[in-house]
PDB file of C-alpha atoms in Angstrom:
ATOM      1  CA  GLY A  14       0.479  -0.358  -0.107  1.00  0.00           C
ATOM      2  CA  VAL A  15       1.002   3.613   0.003  1.00  0.00           C
ATOM      3  CA  VAL A  16       3.767   4.457   2.643  1.00  0.00           C
ATOM      4  CA  GLY A  17       2.101   6.252   5.677  1.00  0.00           C
ATOM      5  CA  THR A  18       0.475   5.281   9.372  1.00  0.00           C
ATOM      6  CA  TYR A  19      -2.832   4.225   9.320  1.00  0.00           C
ATOM      7  CA  LEU A  20      -5.859   3.238  12.064  1.00  0.00           C
ATOM      8  CA  LEU A  21      -6.816  -0.724  11.328  1.00  0.00           C
ATOM      9  CA  HIS A  22     -10.147  -1.918  12.260  1.00  0.00           C
ATOM     10  CA  VAL A  23     -10.395  -5.574  13.012  1.00  0.00           C
ATOM     11  CA  LYS A  24     -14.111  -7.102  13.449  1.00  0.00           C
ATOM     12  CA  LEU A  25     -14.579 -11.101  13.783  1.00  0.00           C
ATOM     13  CA  ARG A  26     -17.835 -11.480  11.903  1.00  0.00           C
ATOM     14  CA  ALA A  27     -20.353 -14.972  12.837  1.00  0.00           C
ATOM     15  CA  PRO A  28     -21.111 -16.985  10.186  1.00  0.00           C
ATOM     16  CA  HIS A  29     -23.959 -15.994   7.946  1.00  0.00           C
ATOM     17  CA  ALA A  30     -27.355 -18.183   8.640  1.00  0.00           C
ATOM     18  CA  ALA A  31     -29.517 -17.840   6.752  1.00  0.00           C
ATOM     19  CA  GLY A  32     -32.195 -14.996   7.375  1.00  0.00           C
ATOM     20  CA  VAL A  33     -30.102 -14.010  10.493  1.00  0.00           C
ATOM     21  CA  SER A  34     -28.365 -10.672  10.104  1.00  0.00           C
ATOM     22  CA  PRO A  35     -24.841 -11.346  10.472  1.00  0.00           C
ATOM     23  CA  SER A  36     -23.193 -10.275  13.588  1.00  0.00           C
ATOM     24  CA  SER A  37     -19.310  -9.186  14.806  1.00  0.00           C
ATOM     25  CA  LEU A  38     -17.190  -8.200  17.441  1.00  0.00           C
ATOM     26  CA  ALA A  39     -14.239  -6.295  17.510  1.00  0.00           C
ATOM     27  CA  LEU A  40     -11.197  -8.185  18.118  1.00  0.00           C
ATOM     28  CA  PRO A  41      -9.192  -7.080  21.181  1.00  0.00           C
ATOM     29  CA  GLY A  42      -6.819  -3.993  21.126  1.00  0.00           C
ATOM     30  CA  SER A  43      -8.813  -2.644  17.740  1.00  0.00           C
ATOM     31  CA  PRO A  44      -7.816  -0.780  16.226  1.00  0.00           C
ATOM     32  CA  PHE A  45      -4.098  -1.355  15.660  1.00  0.00           C
ATOM     33  CA  LEU A  46      -1.875   1.482  14.661  1.00  0.00           C
ATOM     34  CA  LEU A  47       0.044   0.236  11.285  1.00  0.00           C
ATOM     35  CA  GLU A  48       2.794   1.669   9.692  1.00  0.00           C
ATOM     36  CA  VAL A  49       3.734   0.907   6.058  1.00  0.00           C
ATOM     37  CA  ARG A  50       7.077   1.205   4.555  1.00  0.00           C
ATOM     38  CA  PRO A  51       8.146   1.466   1.247  1.00  0.00           C
ATOM     39  CA  GLY A  52       9.394  -2.523   0.072  1.00  0.00           C
ATOM     40  CA  GLY A  53      12.341  -3.239  -2.205  1.00  0.00           C
ATOM     41  CA  ALA A  54      13.382  -1.467  -5.147  1.00  0.00           C
ATOM     42  CA  HIS A  55      11.291  -3.187  -8.598  1.00  0.00           C
ATOM     43  CA  PRO A  56      12.383  -2.355 -11.814  1.00  0.00           C
ATOM     44  CA  MET A  57       8.466  -2.154 -13.247  1.00  0.00           C
ATOM     45  CA  SER A  58       8.153   0.808 -11.151  1.00  0.00           C
ATOM     46  CA  THR A  59      11.163   2.730 -11.744  1.00  0.00           C
ATOM     47  CA  ARG A  60      11.917   4.801 -14.244  1.00  0.00           C
ATOM     48  CA  ILE A  61      14.141   7.217 -15.735  1.00  0.00           C
ATOM     49  CA  PRO A  62      12.106  10.121 -16.211  1.00  0.00           C
ATOM     50  CA  ALA A  63      11.518  11.762 -19.595  1.00  0.00           C
ATOM     51  CA  ARG A  64      13.385  15.298 -18.492  1.00  0.00           C
ATOM     52  CA  ALA A  65      16.547  13.711 -17.683  1.00  0.00           C
ATOM     53  CA  LEU A  66      16.584  12.306 -21.625  1.00  0.00           C
ATOM     54  CA  PRO A  67      18.742  12.066 -23.581  1.00  0.00           C
ATOM     55  CA  LEU A  68      21.647  11.847 -21.529  1.00  0.00           C
ATOM     56  CA  ARG A  69      24.263  13.560 -22.221  1.00  0.00           C
ATOM     57  CA  GLY A  70      28.003  13.304 -21.331  1.00  0.00           C
ATOM     58  CA  THR A  71      30.186  15.465 -20.536  1.00  0.00           C
ATOM     59  CA  PRO A  72      34.428  15.568 -21.146  1.00  0.00           C
ATOM     60  CA  GLU A  73      36.179  14.432 -18.122  1.00  0.00           C
ATOM     61  CA  ARG A  74      39.769  13.441 -17.530  1.00  0.00           C
ATOM     62  CA  ARG A  75      41.140   9.873 -16.495  1.00  0.00           C
ATOM     63  CA  ALA A  76      43.967   9.172 -14.264  1.00  0.00           C
ATOM     64  CA  THR A  77      45.462   5.960 -15.253  1.00  0.00           C
ATOM     65  CA  ALA A  78      48.690   3.654 -14.763  1.00  0.00           C
ATOM     66  CA  ASP A  79      50.409   5.394 -18.203  1.00  0.00           C
ATOM     67  CA  GLY A  80      48.898   8.655 -17.818  1.00  0.00           C
ATOM     68  CA  VAL A  81      46.206  10.694 -17.704  1.00  0.00           C
ATOM     69  CA  LEU A  82      43.077  10.333 -20.321  1.00  0.00           C
ATOM     70  CA  ASP A  83      40.770  12.448 -21.972  1.00  0.00           C
ATOM     71  CA  GLY A  84      37.489  11.591 -22.385  1.00  0.00           C
ATOM     72  CA  ILE A  85      33.306  11.805 -22.192  1.00  0.00           C
ATOM     73  CA  GLY A  86      31.559  10.817 -18.817  1.00  0.00           C
ATOM     74  CA  CYS A  87      28.116  10.644 -17.730  1.00  0.00           C
ATOM     75  CA  SER A  88      25.843   9.810 -15.255  1.00  0.00           C
ATOM     76  CA  LEU A  89      22.662   9.313 -14.096  1.00  0.00           C
ATOM     77  CA  ARG A  90      21.839   9.630 -10.426  1.00  0.00           C
ATOM     78  CA  LEU A  91      18.161   7.641  -9.806  1.00  0.00           C
ATOM     79  CA  ARG A  92      15.719   6.987  -6.702  1.00  0.00           C
ATOM     80  CA  ALA A  93      14.344   3.390  -7.040  1.00  0.00           C
ATOM     81  CA  CYS A  94      10.727   2.439  -6.279  1.00  0.00           C
ATOM     82  CA  ASP A  95       8.857  -0.232  -5.062  1.00  0.00           C
ATOM     83  CA  LYS A  96       6.192  -2.266  -7.040  1.00  0.00           C
ATOM     84  CA  MET A  97       3.277   0.104  -5.018  1.00  0.00           C
ATOM     85  CA  GLY A  98       5.295   3.288  -6.305  1.00  0.00           C
ATOM     86  CA  ASN A  99       6.603   4.350  -3.329  1.00  0.00           C
ATOM     87  CA  LEU A 100      10.463   6.204  -2.985  1.00  0.00           C
ATOM     88  CA  CYS A 101      12.299   3.563  -1.598  1.00  0.00           C
ATOM     89  CA  GLU A 102      14.382   4.828   1.065  1.00  0.00           C
ATOM     90  CA  SER A 103      16.946   2.345   1.775  1.00  0.00           C
ATOM     91  CA  GLY A 104      18.868   0.073  -0.852  1.00  0.00           C
ATOM     92  CA  GLY A 105      19.994  -3.560  -1.451  1.00  0.00           C
ATOM     93  CA  ALA A 106      18.643  -4.488  -4.991  1.00  0.00           C
ATOM     94  CA  GLN A 107      21.082  -5.582  -7.710  1.00  0.00           C
ATOM     95  CA  VAL A 108      21.736  -2.875 -10.242  1.00  0.00           C
ATOM     96  CA  SER A 109      23.979  -2.953 -13.272  1.00  0.00           C
ATOM     97  CA  CYS A 110      24.598  -0.746 -16.291  1.00  0.00           C
ATOM     98  CA  SER A 111      26.094  -1.098 -19.516  1.00  0.00           C
ATOM     99  CA  ALA A 112      26.149   0.983 -23.142  1.00  0.00           C
ATOM    100  CA  LEU A 113      25.119  -0.089 -26.648  1.00  0.00           C
ATOM    101  CA  SER A 114      25.958   1.354 -30.140  1.00  0.00           C
ATOM    102  CA  ALA A 115      23.420   3.228 -31.171  1.00  0.00           C
ATOM    103  CA  ALA A 116      23.431   1.942 -34.716  1.00  0.00           C
ATOM    104  CA  THR A 117      23.822  -1.366 -34.327  1.00  0.00           C
ATOM    105  CA  ASN A 118      22.524  -2.160 -30.427  1.00  0.00           C
ATOM    106  CA  GLU A 119      25.291  -4.496 -29.998  1.00  0.00           C
ATOM    107  CA  THR A 120      27.281  -3.864 -26.927  1.00  0.00           C
ATOM    108  CA  ALA A 121      29.780  -0.921 -26.937  1.00  0.00           C
ATOM    109  CA  ASP A 122      32.674  -2.492 -25.631  1.00  0.00           C
ATOM    110  CA  ASP A 123      34.337   1.259 -25.909  1.00  0.00           C
ATOM    111  CA  VAL A 124      32.173   2.240 -22.688  1.00  0.00           C
ATOM    112  CA  GLU A 125      33.281   1.710 -19.295  1.00  0.00           C
ATOM    113  CA  CYS A 126      29.900   1.205 -16.874  1.00  0.00           C
ATOM    114  CA  SER A 127      29.496   1.623 -12.945  1.00  0.00           C
ATOM    115  CA  ALA A 128      26.997   1.215 -11.226  1.00  0.00           C
ATOM    116  CA  ARG A 129      26.371   2.485  -7.228  1.00  0.00           C
ATOM    117  CA  ASP A 130      23.837   1.541  -4.481  1.00  0.00           C
ATOM    118  CA  GLU A 131      24.210   4.463  -2.130  1.00  0.00           C
ATOM    119  CA  GLY A 132      21.869   2.841   0.596  1.00  0.00           C
ATOM    120  CA  ASN A 133      19.448   4.742   0.801  1.00  0.00           C
ATOM    121  CA  GLY A 134      16.981   4.493  -2.220  1.00  0.00           C
ATOM    122  CA  TRP A 135      19.313   5.865  -5.105  1.00  0.00           C
ATOM    123  CA  TYR A 136      21.099   4.146  -7.874  1.00  0.00           C
ATOM    124  CA  VAL A 137      24.142   6.216  -9.311  1.00  0.00           C
ATOM    125  CA  PHE A 138      25.127   4.615 -13.024  1.00  0.00           C
ATOM    126  CA  SER A 139      28.059   5.981 -14.693  1.00  0.00           C
ATOM    127  CA  TRP A 140      29.379   5.480 -18.274  1.00  0.00           C
ATOM    128  CA  TRP A 141      33.054   7.018 -20.105  1.00  0.00           C
ATOM    129  CA  ALA A 142      34.032   6.816 -23.185  1.00  0.00           C
ATOM    130  CA  SER A 143      37.688   8.311 -24.567  1.00  0.00           C
ATOM    131  CA  THR A 144      35.405   8.316 -27.681  1.00  0.00           C
ATOM    132  CA  SER A 145      32.419  10.339 -28.525  1.00  0.00           C
ATOM    133  CA  GLY A 146      29.367   8.703 -30.364  1.00  0.00           C
ATOM    134  CA  ARG A 147      25.547   8.019 -30.022  1.00  0.00           C
ATOM    135  CA  ARG A 148      25.253   5.074 -27.606  1.00  0.00           C
ATOM    136  CA  ARG A 149      21.997   3.242 -26.034  1.00  0.00           C
ATOM    137  CA  ALA A 150      22.100   3.455 -22.514  1.00  0.00           C
ATOM    138  CA  VAL A 151      21.149   0.181 -20.502  1.00  0.00           C
ATOM    139  CA  VAL A 152      20.216   0.710 -16.818  1.00  0.00           C
ATOM    140  CA  LYS A 153      19.017  -2.800 -14.670  1.00  0.00           C
ATOM    141  CA  MET A 154      17.920  -3.605 -11.324  1.00  0.00           C
ATOM    142  CA  ASN A 155      17.200  -7.353 -10.343  1.00  0.00           C
ATOM    143  CA  GLY A 156      18.094  -8.015 -13.581  1.00  0.00           C
ATOM    144  CA  LEU A 157      15.285  -6.213 -15.688  1.00  0.00           C
ATOM    145  CA  HIS A 158      15.364  -3.347 -17.255  1.00  0.00           C
ATOM    146  CA  VAL A 159      14.100  -0.452 -15.305  1.00  0.00           C
ATOM    147  CA  VAL A 160      11.161   1.535 -17.613  1.00  0.00           C
ATOM    148  CA  GLY A 161      12.639   3.568 -19.920  1.00  0.00           C
ATOM    149  CA  SER A 162      15.938   1.371 -20.595  1.00  0.00           C
ATOM    150  CA  PRO A 163      17.919   1.628 -22.682  1.00  0.00           C
ATOM    151  CA  CYS A 164      17.408   4.988 -23.717  1.00  0.00           C
ATOM    152  CA  ALA A 165      19.507   7.378 -25.995  1.00  0.00           C
ATOM    153  CA  MET A 166      23.027   8.772 -24.324  1.00  0.00           C
ATOM    154  CA  LEU A 167      25.413  11.495 -26.238  1.00  0.00           C
ATOM    155  CA  LEU A 168      29.113  11.313 -25.313  1.00  0.00           C
ATOM    156  CA  ASP A 169      29.907  14.216 -27.232  1.00  0.00           C
ATOM    157  CA  VAL A 170      32.977  16.554 -26.098  1.00  0.00           C
ATOM    158  CA  GLY A 171      31.032  19.126 -26.450  1.00  0.00           C
ATOM    159  CA  ARG A 172      30.459  21.769 -29.620  1.00  0.00           C
ATOM    160  CA  PRO A 173      30.722  25.370 -29.592  1.00  0.00           C
ATOM    161  CA  ALA A 174      26.455  26.110 -28.407  1.00  0.00           C
ATOM    162  CA  ALA A 175      26.309  28.242 -31.872  1.00  0.00           C
ATOM    163  CA  ALA A 176      27.177  25.685 -34.114  1.00  0.00           C
ATOM    164  CA  SER A 177      25.019  22.996 -32.126  1.00  0.00           C
ATOM    165  CA  ALA A 178      21.761  25.459 -32.685  1.00  0.00           C
ATOM    166  CA  ALA A 179      22.664  25.595 -36.400  1.00  0.00           C
ATOM    167  CA  GLU A 180      22.632  22.358 -36.779  1.00  0.00           C
ATOM    168  CA  ARG A 181      19.427  22.007 -35.267  1.00  0.00           C
ATOM    169  CA  GLY A 182      17.759  24.250 -37.885  1.00  0.00           C
ATOM    170  CA  GLY A 183      17.442  26.657 -35.061  1.00  0.00           C
ATOM    171  CA  GLY A 184      19.807  29.370 -35.584  1.00  0.00           C
ATOM    172  CA  SER A 185      22.637  31.349 -33.820  1.00  0.00           C
ATOM    173  CA  THR A 186      22.712  31.171 -29.976  1.00  0.00           C
ATOM    174  CA  GLY A 187      25.302  33.700 -30.099  1.00  0.00           C
ATOM    175  CA  GLY A 188      27.274  31.887 -27.224  1.00  0.00           C
ATOM    176  CA  GLY A 189      30.803  30.435 -28.481  1.00  0.00           C
ATOM    177  CA  GLY A 190      31.457  28.410 -25.531  1.00  0.00           C
ATOM    178  CA  ALA A 191      31.569  24.054 -25.456  1.00  0.00           C
ATOM    179  CA  ALA A 192      28.075  22.963 -23.581  1.00  0.00           C
ATOM    180  CA  SER A 193      28.648  21.150 -20.165  1.00  0.00           C
ATOM    181  CA  PRO A 194      25.071  19.747 -19.167  1.00  0.00           C
ATOM    182  CA  PRO A 195      25.306  18.859 -15.343  1.00  0.00           C
ATOM    183  CA  ARG A 196      24.652  14.850 -14.856  1.00  0.00           C
ATOM    184  CA  ALA A 197      20.877  13.727 -14.721  1.00  0.00           C
ATOM    185  CA  GLU A 198      19.687  13.220 -11.653  1.00  0.00           C
ATOM    186  CA  ALA A 199      15.994  12.356 -11.088  1.00  0.00           C
ATOM    187  CA  ALA A 200      13.420  10.811  -8.807  1.00  0.00           C
ATOM    188  CA  ALA A 201      11.689   8.306 -10.078  1.00  0.00           C
ATOM    189  CA  SER A 202       7.905   8.527 -10.502  1.00  0.00           C
TER     190      SER A 202
END
């Protein structure tokens, strides 16, 4: 049910006999206080919100044993819901993420992926690639896709805002800096 505290009234009812109206007797101690808490995370109730799409990467540097690598990083912080749609308050779900090629829908082996449980109902999914391009992000919980997965993901080093607007047919924005969209953060609804 919906998370909250409820007053539960429990009555015992005598079997119904023909021609006699049923009688009931309140159970001693009734009404009871009943507290409903969120259950475990459920992939069919957890969704990637449309406002977070497409996922967009930003330029990122990574230190390695061989030096520093430039690449594109993208992350999504997602709040899980239980089977009834209540926002989860604890972690524990098995989560994973991966990336697919946007063109072939095959695994994109050039993308490093990680998933982390924050232990409070929030999960962080991250992708990193040394080459830019369009991919499809896969987000799974307990072995199943969350609602909205796979979804579009743009891992791009960033183009000047004016060029991006012109390419879309929207004209110049007058800005000349590289676009750096923030990390997607969303509460599932």
